[in-house]
Amino acid sequence: RFSWQASGGGLVQAGGSLRLSCALSGLTTSDNFMNWFRHTPGKEREFVAGIKWREGTKTYADSVKGRFTISRDGARMTVYLQMNSLKPEDTAVYYCATSSRAVSSAVGVRSWGQGTLVTVSS
């Protein structure tokens, strides 16, 4: 099975920006949505953003709405997460995942990628 590979994490100051990317070698007909999740110790894996591959319909968690933007490049089979106005509470390991339906939690995720660490300093 294909695995998403996230990249672009790093250390950034509060208020700064960072762009994450995630790519697959291929997709199945069931991988209709691409999503970003994040996880910090002691917390459940949190939905961040999702995009429907064909239509480009986007959804966001309330905590990142207005600051993060999800997008995709069909030719490169890549999904991006542009993160602006970063806050220390955004610090987490970010994961890319696919789903067959729109999701708001890890339930329904089909495939998880390797995470990339984002650290936001004060």
Tab-separated table of C-alpha atoms in Angstrom:
chain	number	residue	atom	x	y	z
A	1	ARG	CA	0.000	0.000	0.000
A	2	PHE	CA	1.188	3.553	-0.722
A	3	SER	CA	2.365	5.779	2.106
A	4	TRP	CA	2.275	9.533	2.270
A	5	GLN	CA	5.632	11.162	3.022
A	6	ALA	CA	5.352	14.512	4.762
A	7	SER	CA	8.161	17.037	4.670
A	8	GLY	CA	8.818	20.696	5.351
A	9	GLY	CA	8.684	20.732	9.126
A	10	GLY	CA	11.143	22.647	11.203
A	11	LEU	CA	11.626	25.351	13.785
A	12	VAL	CA	9.895	28.678	13.317
A	13	GLN	CA	9.189	31.671	15.529
A	14	ALA	CA	5.677	32.571	16.570
A	15	GLY	CA	4.021	34.590	13.857
A	16	GLY	CA	6.125	32.970	11.184
A	17	SER	CA	5.177	30.711	8.307
A	18	LEU	CA	5.964	27.225	7.161
A	19	ARG	CA	4.863	25.100	4.228
A	20	LEU	CA	4.434	21.365	4.480
A	21	SER	CA	4.149	18.993	1.565
A	22	CYS	CA	3.120	15.392	1.169
A	23	ALA	CA	3.239	13.144	-1.886
A	24	LEU	CA	2.161	9.685	-2.978
A	25	SER	CA	3.523	7.560	-5.791
A	26	GLY	CA	-0.053	6.745	-6.699
A	27	LEU	CA	-3.638	6.865	-5.517
A	28	THR	CA	-6.519	4.439	-5.529
A	29	THR	CA	-10.040	5.337	-6.536
A	30	SER	CA	-10.930	5.287	-2.838
A	31	ASP	CA	-8.409	7.989	-1.914
A	32	ASN	CA	-10.827	10.824	-2.553
A	33	PHE	CA	-9.606	13.171	0.181
A	34	MET	CA	-6.200	14.274	1.363
A	35	ASN	CA	-5.910	15.453	4.929
A	36	TRP	CA	-3.505	16.895	7.445
A	37	PHE	CA	-3.487	15.786	11.066
A	38	ARG	CA	-1.265	16.708	13.964
A	39	HIS	CA	-0.327	15.059	17.211
A	40	THR	CA	1.265	16.122	20.458
A	41	PRO	CA	2.030	13.888	23.447
A	42	GLY	CA	-0.947	13.418	25.722
A	43	LYS	CA	-3.460	14.473	23.093
A	44	GLU	CA	-5.436	12.607	20.488
A	45	ARG	CA	-4.484	12.956	16.884
A	46	GLU	CA	-6.202	16.122	15.689
A	47	PHE	CA	-7.681	16.875	12.300
A	48	VAL	CA	-6.195	20.033	10.802
A	49	ALA	CA	-7.379	20.344	7.205
A	50	GLY	CA	-8.716	18.309	4.323
A	51	ILE	CA	-9.212	18.708	0.599
A	52	LYS	CA	-11.287	16.763	-1.879
A	53	TRP	CA	-8.906	15.795	-4.629
A	54	ARG	CA	-11.062	16.336	-7.684
A	55	GLU	CA	-13.154	19.343	-6.712
A	56	GLY	CA	-10.701	21.073	-4.395
A	57	THR	CA	-13.284	21.499	-1.642
A	58	LYS	CA	-11.505	22.401	1.592
A	59	THR	CA	-12.277	21.953	5.261
A	60	TYR	CA	-10.400	23.249	8.294
A	61	ALA	CA	-10.338	22.775	12.006
A	62	ASP	CA	-11.545	25.851	13.857
A	63	SER	CA	-8.168	26.190	15.541
A	64	VAL	CA	-6.383	26.844	12.236
A	65	LYS	CA	-9.097	28.454	10.152
A	66	GLY	CA	-7.882	31.698	8.628
A	67	ARG	CA	-4.234	30.844	9.240
A	68	PHE	CA	-3.647	27.570	7.395
A	69	THR	CA	-4.372	26.803	3.757
A	70	ILE	CA	-4.503	23.353	2.215
A	71	SER	CA	-3.944	22.899	-1.510
A	72	ARG	CA	-2.982	20.218	-3.970
A	73	ASP	CA	-1.036	19.777	-7.180
A	74	GLY	CA	-2.632	17.025	-9.203
A	75	ALA	CA	0.244	16.738	-11.671
A	76	ARG	CA	2.726	16.134	-8.877
A	77	MET	CA	0.307	14.145	-6.729
A	78	THR	CA	1.163	16.413	-3.835
A	79	VAL	CA	-0.843	18.088	-1.104
A	80	TYR	CA	0.423	21.165	0.727
A	81	LEU	CA	-0.286	22.894	3.981
A	82	GLN	CA	0.642	26.557	4.100
A	83	MET	CA	0.817	27.600	7.745
A	84	ASN	CA	0.843	31.296	8.557
A	85	SER	CA	0.673	33.212	11.824
A	86	LEU	CA	2.010	30.191	13.636
A	87	LYS	CA	1.494	29.911	17.373
A	88	PRO	CA	3.365	27.864	19.964
A	89	GLU	CA	0.277	25.694	20.358
A	90	ASP	CA	0.684	24.661	16.717
A	91	THR	CA	3.767	22.716	17.745
A	92	ALA	CA	3.137	19.099	16.816
A	93	VAL	CA	4.062	16.268	14.526
A	94	TYR	CA	2.065	16.764	11.352
A	95	TYR	CA	0.843	13.837	9.297
A	96	CYS	CA	-0.643	13.505	5.852
A	97	ALA	CA	-3.423	10.987	5.381
A	98	THR	CA	-5.956	9.909	2.801
A	99	SER	CA	-9.615	9.100	3.243
A	100	SER	CA	-12.508	8.016	1.082
A	101	ARG	CA	-14.879	10.516	2.691
A	102	ALA	CA	-14.541	13.873	4.356
A	103	VAL	CA	-13.319	13.363	7.910
A	104	SER	CA	-13.042	15.438	11.055
A	105	SER	CA	-11.084	12.884	13.070
A	106	ALA	CA	-8.765	9.956	12.524
A	107	VAL	CA	-11.795	7.724	12.074
A	108	GLY	CA	-12.100	6.986	8.387
A	109	VAL	CA	-8.451	7.514	7.504
A	110	ARG	CA	-7.240	4.997	4.935
A	111	SER	CA	-3.516	5.615	4.894
A	112	TRP	CA	-1.085	7.486	7.141
A	113	GLY	CA	2.168	9.044	6.076
A	114	GLN	CA	5.319	9.661	8.044
A	115	GLY	CA	5.057	12.722	10.238
A	116	THR	CA	7.127	15.881	10.135
A	117	LEU	CA	7.825	17.897	13.268
A	118	VAL	CA	6.791	21.531	13.468
A	119	THR	CA	8.120	23.496	16.414
A	120	VAL	CA	6.934	27.040	17.026
A	121	SER	CA	8.925	29.053	19.523
A	122	SER	CA	7.756	32.114	21.424
